[in-house]
CSV table of C-alpha atoms and ligand atoms in Angstrom, one decimal:
chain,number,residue,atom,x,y,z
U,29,UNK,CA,-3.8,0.0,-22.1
U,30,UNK,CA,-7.0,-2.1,-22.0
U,31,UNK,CA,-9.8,0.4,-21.4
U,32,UNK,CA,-12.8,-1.1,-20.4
U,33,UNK,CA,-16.4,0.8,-20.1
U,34,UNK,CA,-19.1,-0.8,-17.7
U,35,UNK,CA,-22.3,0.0,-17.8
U,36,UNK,CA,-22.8,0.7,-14.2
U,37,UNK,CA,-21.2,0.8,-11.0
U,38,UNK,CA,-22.1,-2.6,-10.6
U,39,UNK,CA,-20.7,-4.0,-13.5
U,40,UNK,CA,-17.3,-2.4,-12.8
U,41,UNK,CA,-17.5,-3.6,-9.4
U,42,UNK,CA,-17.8,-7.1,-10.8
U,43,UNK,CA,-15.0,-7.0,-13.4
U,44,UNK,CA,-13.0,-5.3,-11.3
U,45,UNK,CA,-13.4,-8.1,-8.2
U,46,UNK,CA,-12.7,-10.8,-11.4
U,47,UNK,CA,-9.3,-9.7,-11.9
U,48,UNK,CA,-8.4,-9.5,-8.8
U,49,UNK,CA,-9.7,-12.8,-7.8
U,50,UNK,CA,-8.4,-13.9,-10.9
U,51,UNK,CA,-4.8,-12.9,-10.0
U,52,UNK,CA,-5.1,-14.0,-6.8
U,53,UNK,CA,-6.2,-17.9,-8.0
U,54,UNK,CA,-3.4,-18.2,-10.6
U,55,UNK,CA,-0.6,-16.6,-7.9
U,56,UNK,CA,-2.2,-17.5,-4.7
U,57,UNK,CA,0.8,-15.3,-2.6
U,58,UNK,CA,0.5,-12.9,-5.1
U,59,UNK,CA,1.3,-8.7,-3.9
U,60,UNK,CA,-1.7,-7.0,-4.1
U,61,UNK,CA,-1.6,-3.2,-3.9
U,62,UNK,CA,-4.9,-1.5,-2.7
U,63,UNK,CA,-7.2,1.1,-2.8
U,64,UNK,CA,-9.7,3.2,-0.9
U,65,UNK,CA,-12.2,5.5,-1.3
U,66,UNK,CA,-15.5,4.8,-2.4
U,67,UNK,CA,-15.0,3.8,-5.8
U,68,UNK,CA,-13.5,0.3,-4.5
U,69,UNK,CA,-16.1,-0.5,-2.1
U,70,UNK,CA,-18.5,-2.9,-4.0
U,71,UNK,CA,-15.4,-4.9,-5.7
U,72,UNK,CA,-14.7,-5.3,-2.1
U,73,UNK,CA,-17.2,-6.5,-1.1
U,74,UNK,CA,-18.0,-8.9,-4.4
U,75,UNK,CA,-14.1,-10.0,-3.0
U,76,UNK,CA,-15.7,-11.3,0.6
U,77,UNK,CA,-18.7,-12.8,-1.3
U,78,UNK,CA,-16.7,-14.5,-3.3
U,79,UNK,CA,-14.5,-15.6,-0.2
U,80,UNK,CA,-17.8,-16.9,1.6
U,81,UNK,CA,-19.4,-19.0,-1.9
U,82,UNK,CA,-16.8,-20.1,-3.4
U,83,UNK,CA,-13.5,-20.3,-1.3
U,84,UNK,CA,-11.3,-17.3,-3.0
U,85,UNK,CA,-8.1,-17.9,-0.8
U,86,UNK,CA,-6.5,-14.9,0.5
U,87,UNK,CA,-4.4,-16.8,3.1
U,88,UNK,CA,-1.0,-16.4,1.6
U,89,UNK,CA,-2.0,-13.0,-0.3
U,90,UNK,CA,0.4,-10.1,0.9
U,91,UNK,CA,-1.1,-6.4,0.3
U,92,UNK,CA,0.2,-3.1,0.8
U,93,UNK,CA,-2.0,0.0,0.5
U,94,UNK,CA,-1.6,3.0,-1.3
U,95,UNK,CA,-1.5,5.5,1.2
U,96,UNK,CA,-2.9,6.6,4.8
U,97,UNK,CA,-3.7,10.2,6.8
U,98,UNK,CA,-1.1,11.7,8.5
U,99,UNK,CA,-2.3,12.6,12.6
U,100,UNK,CA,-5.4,9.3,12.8
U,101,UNK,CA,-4.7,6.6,14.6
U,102,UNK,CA,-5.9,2.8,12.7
U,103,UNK,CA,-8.8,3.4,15.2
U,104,UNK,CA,-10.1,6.1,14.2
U,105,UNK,CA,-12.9,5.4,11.3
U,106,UNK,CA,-11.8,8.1,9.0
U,107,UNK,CA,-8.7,6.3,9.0
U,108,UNK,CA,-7.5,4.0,5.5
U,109,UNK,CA,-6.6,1.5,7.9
U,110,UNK,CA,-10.3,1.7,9.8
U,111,UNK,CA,-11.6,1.6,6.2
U,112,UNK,CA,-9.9,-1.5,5.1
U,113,UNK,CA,-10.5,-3.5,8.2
U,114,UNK,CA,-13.8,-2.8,7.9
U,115,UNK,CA,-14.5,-3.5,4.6
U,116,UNK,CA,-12.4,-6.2,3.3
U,117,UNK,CA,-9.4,-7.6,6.1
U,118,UNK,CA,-11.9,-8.9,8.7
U,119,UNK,CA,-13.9,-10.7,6.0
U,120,UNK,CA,-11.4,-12.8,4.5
U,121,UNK,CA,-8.7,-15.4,5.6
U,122,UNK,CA,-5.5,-13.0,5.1
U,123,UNK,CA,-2.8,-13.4,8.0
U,124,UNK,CA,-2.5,-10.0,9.3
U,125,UNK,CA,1.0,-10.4,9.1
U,126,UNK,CA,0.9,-10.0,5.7
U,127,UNK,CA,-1.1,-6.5,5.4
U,128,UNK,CA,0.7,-3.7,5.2
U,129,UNK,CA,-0.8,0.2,5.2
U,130,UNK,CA,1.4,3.2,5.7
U,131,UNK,CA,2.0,4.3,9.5
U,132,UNK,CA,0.2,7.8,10.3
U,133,UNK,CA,1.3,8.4,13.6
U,134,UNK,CA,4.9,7.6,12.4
U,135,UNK,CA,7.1,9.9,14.8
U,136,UNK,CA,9.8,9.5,12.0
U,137,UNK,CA,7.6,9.7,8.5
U,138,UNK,CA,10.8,9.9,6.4
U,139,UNK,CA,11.8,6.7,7.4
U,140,UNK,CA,8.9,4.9,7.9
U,141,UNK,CA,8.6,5.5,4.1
U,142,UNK,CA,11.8,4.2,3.4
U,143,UNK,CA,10.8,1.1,5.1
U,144,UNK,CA,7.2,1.0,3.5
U,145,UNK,CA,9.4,0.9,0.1
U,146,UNK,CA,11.6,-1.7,1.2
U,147,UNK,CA,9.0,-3.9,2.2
U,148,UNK,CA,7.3,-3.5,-0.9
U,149,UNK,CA,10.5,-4.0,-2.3
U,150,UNK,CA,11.4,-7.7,0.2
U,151,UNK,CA,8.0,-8.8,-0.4
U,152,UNK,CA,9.3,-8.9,-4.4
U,153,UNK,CA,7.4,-6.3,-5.7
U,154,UNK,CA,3.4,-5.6,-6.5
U,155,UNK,CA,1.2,-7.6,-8.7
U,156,UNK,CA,-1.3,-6.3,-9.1
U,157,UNK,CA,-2.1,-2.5,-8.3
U,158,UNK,CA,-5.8,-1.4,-8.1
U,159,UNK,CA,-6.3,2.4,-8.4
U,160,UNK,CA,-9.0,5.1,-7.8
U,161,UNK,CA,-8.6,8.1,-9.1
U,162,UNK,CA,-9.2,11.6,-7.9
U,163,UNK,CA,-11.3,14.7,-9.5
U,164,UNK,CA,-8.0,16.4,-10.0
U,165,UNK,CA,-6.5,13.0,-11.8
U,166,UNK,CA,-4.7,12.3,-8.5
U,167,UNK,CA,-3.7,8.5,-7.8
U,168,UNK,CA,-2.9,7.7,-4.5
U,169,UNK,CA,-2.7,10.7,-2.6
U,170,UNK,CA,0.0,12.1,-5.2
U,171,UNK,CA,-1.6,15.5,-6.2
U,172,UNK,CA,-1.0,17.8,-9.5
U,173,UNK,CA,2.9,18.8,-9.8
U,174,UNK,CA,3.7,15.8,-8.1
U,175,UNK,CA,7.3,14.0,-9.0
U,176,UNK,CA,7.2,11.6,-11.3
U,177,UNK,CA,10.1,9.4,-9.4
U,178,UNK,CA,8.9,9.8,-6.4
U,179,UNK,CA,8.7,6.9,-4.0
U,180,UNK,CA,6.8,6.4,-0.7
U,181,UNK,CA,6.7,9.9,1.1
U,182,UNK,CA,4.6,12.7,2.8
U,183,UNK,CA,2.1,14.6,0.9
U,184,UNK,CA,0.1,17.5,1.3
U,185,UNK,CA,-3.5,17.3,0.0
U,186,UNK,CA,-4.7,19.9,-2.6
U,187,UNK,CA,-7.7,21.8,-1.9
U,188,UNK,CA,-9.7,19.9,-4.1
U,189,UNK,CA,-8.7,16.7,-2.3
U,190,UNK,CA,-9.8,17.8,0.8
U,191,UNK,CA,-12.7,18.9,-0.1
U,192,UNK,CA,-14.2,16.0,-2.4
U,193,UNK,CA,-12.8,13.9,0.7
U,194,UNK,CA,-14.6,16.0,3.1
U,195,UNK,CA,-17.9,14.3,2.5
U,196,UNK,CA,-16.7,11.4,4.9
U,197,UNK,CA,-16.1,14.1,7.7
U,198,UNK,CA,-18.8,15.1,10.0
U,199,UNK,CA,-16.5,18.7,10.2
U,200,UNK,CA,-14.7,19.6,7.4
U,201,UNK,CA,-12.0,20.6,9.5
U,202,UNK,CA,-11.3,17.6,10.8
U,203,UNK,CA,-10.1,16.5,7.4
U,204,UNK,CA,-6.3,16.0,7.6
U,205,UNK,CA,-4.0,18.1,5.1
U,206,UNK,CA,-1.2,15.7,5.4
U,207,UNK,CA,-0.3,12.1,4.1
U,208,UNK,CA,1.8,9.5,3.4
U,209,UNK,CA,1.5,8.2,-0.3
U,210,UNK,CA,3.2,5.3,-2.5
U,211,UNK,CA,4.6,7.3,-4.7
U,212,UNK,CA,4.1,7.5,-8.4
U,213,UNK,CA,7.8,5.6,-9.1
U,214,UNK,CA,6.3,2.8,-6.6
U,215,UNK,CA,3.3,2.7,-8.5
U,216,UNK,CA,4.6,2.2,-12.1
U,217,UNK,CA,6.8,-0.3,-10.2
U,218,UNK,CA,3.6,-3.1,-10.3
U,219,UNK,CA,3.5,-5.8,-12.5
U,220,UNK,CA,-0.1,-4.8,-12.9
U,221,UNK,CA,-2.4,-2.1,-12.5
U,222,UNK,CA,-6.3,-1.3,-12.2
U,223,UNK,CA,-7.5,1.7,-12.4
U,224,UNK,CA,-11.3,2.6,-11.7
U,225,UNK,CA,-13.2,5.2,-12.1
U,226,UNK,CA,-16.7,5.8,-11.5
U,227,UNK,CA,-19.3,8.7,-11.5
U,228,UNK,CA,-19.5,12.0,-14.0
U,229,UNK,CA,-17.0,13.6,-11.3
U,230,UNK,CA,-14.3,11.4,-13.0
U,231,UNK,CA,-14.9,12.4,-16.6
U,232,UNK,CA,-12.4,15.1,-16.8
U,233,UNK,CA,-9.4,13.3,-15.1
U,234,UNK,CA,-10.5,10.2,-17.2
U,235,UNK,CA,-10.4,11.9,-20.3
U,236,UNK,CA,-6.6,13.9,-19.4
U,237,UNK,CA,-5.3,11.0,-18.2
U,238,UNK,CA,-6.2,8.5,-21.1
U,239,UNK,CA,-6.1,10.8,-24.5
U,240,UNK,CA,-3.7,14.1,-23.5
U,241,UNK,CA,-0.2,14.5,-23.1
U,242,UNK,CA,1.9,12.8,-19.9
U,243,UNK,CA,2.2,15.6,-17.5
U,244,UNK,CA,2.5,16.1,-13.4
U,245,UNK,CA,-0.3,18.2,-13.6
U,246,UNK,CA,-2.2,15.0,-14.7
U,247,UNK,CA,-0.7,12.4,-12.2
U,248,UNK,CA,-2.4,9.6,-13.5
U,249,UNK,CA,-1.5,10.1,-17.1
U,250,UNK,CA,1.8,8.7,-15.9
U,251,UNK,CA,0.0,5.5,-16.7
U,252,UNK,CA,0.2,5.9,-20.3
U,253,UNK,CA,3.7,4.4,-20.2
U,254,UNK,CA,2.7,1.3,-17.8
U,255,UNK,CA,2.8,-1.4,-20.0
U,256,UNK,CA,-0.3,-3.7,-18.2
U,257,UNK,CA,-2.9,-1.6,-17.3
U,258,UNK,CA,-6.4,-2.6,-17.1
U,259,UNK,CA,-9.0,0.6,-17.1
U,260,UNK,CA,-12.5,-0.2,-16.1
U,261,UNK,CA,-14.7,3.5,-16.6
U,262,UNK,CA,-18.4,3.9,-15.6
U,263,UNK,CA,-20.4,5.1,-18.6
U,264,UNK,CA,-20.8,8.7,-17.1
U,265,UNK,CA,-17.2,8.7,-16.0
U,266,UNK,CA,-16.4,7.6,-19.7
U,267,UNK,CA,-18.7,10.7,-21.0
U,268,UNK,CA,-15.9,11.9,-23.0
U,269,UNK,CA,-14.1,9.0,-24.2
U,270,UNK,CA,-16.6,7.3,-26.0
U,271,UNK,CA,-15.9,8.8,-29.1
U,272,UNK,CA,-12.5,8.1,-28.9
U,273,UNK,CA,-12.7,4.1,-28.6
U,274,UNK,CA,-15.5,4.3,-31.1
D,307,LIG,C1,-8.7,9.5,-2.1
D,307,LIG,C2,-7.7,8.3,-2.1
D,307,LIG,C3,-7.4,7.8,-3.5
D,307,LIG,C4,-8.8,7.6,-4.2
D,307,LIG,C5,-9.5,8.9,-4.3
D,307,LIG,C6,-10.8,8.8,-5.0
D,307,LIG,O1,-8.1,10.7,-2.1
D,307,LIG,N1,-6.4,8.7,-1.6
D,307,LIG,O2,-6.7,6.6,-3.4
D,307,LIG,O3,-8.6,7.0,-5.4
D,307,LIG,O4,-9.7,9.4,-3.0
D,307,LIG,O5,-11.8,8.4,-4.1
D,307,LIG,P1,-13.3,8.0,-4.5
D,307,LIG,O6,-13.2,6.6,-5.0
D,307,LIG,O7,-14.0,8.1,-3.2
D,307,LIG,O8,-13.8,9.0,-5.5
């Protein structure tokens, strides 16, 4: 595990945008897996910049994204799919054919699943997965006590989740309970992965998933058996780790 501490939001905006581009210049149809809340906007949108100055070519780039609220349409603008239009897809050059985000108003959810895993699966697998990572060390939307082997399936958000996610919701009720999430056996299944994590909030899920012991109530320490990951930690996220890579 590479472990990276950035000074500021900014900086691990920036080195998190360079591996990605980088992976996308030296495998140009490379399998992205993606991210959102708001820990991934800036790489975003270092990711169009760099589209716009200097040509970064998504055009035969193929991305699938983590997961997606069950019950909101892709027009609705709490939706992931609202999110990554509007942040990153309408920016750059990638042939909508090739982007893929979990179905929430699936009628069948168990199979649409299966088939979010199979064309994960066809599109021969993920390159490179980027990560955020919840207060409660969630990745994806797979919460504490989640299955290791699970693949792509429906999830219902802790407390905690909907909570912390409430802040994008004019009413907190309106925050769905329910959603479908890439699974923690499709995630260790990239090549590659990114997580980031940014703001003091993180510190505690930071510090369980990097230095104590592999455990579902820890989803993300799952990572510690990945063998490519790339960790890119704020400074105040990092508040507890510095001692440890000292
Ligand atoms: C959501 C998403 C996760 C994301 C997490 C952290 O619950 N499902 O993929 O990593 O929130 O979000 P933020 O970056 O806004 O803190």
């Amino acid at each position: 595990m590479r472990i990276i501490i950035a000074k500021d939001y900014e900086e691990l905006s920036a080195r998190a945008a360079m591996i990605v581009a980088g992976q996308v210049c030296l495998k140009p149809n490379s399998v992205l897996g993606l991210a959102t809340g708001s820990t991934p906007l800036l790489m975003y949108e270092k990711l169009v910049e760099m589209h716009r100055t200097v040509g970064l070519d998504f055009s035969e780039a193929i991305s699938f994204n983590l997961d997606e609220y069950l019950g909101l349409p892709p027009e609705d603008e709490h939706s992931y799919h609202w999110y990554m239009h509007r942040n990153f897809f309408r920016h750059i050059n990638i042939n909508p054919e090739n982007i893929h985000i979990p179905d929430g108003m699936a009628k069948d959810v168990e199979r649409e699943c299966g088939e979010y895993d199979r064309a994960i699966h066809a599109a021969g697998g993920i390159d490179l997965q980027v990560l955020g990572i919840g207060t409660n060390g969630h990745i994806g939307f797979n919460e504490p006590d989640i299955k290791f082997e699970a693949t792509t399936h429906k999830v219902k958000l802790d407390q905690e989740t909907v909570t912390a996610n409430s802040r994008f919701f004019a009413d907190p009720a309106e925050v769905p309970r329910y959603a479908i999430s890439m699974g923690i056996k499709t995630i260790m299944h990239a090549k590659r992965i990114l997580l980031l994590a940014n703001g003091e909030t993180k510190a505690g899920a930071i510090y369980k998933t990097l230095y104590r012991g592999i455990t579902p109530e820890t989803p993300a320490s799952i990572l510690q058996l990945h063998q490519d990951v790339t960790v890119i930690v704020e400074e105040s996220a990092a508040k507890y780790i510095q001692k440890n890579i000292a």
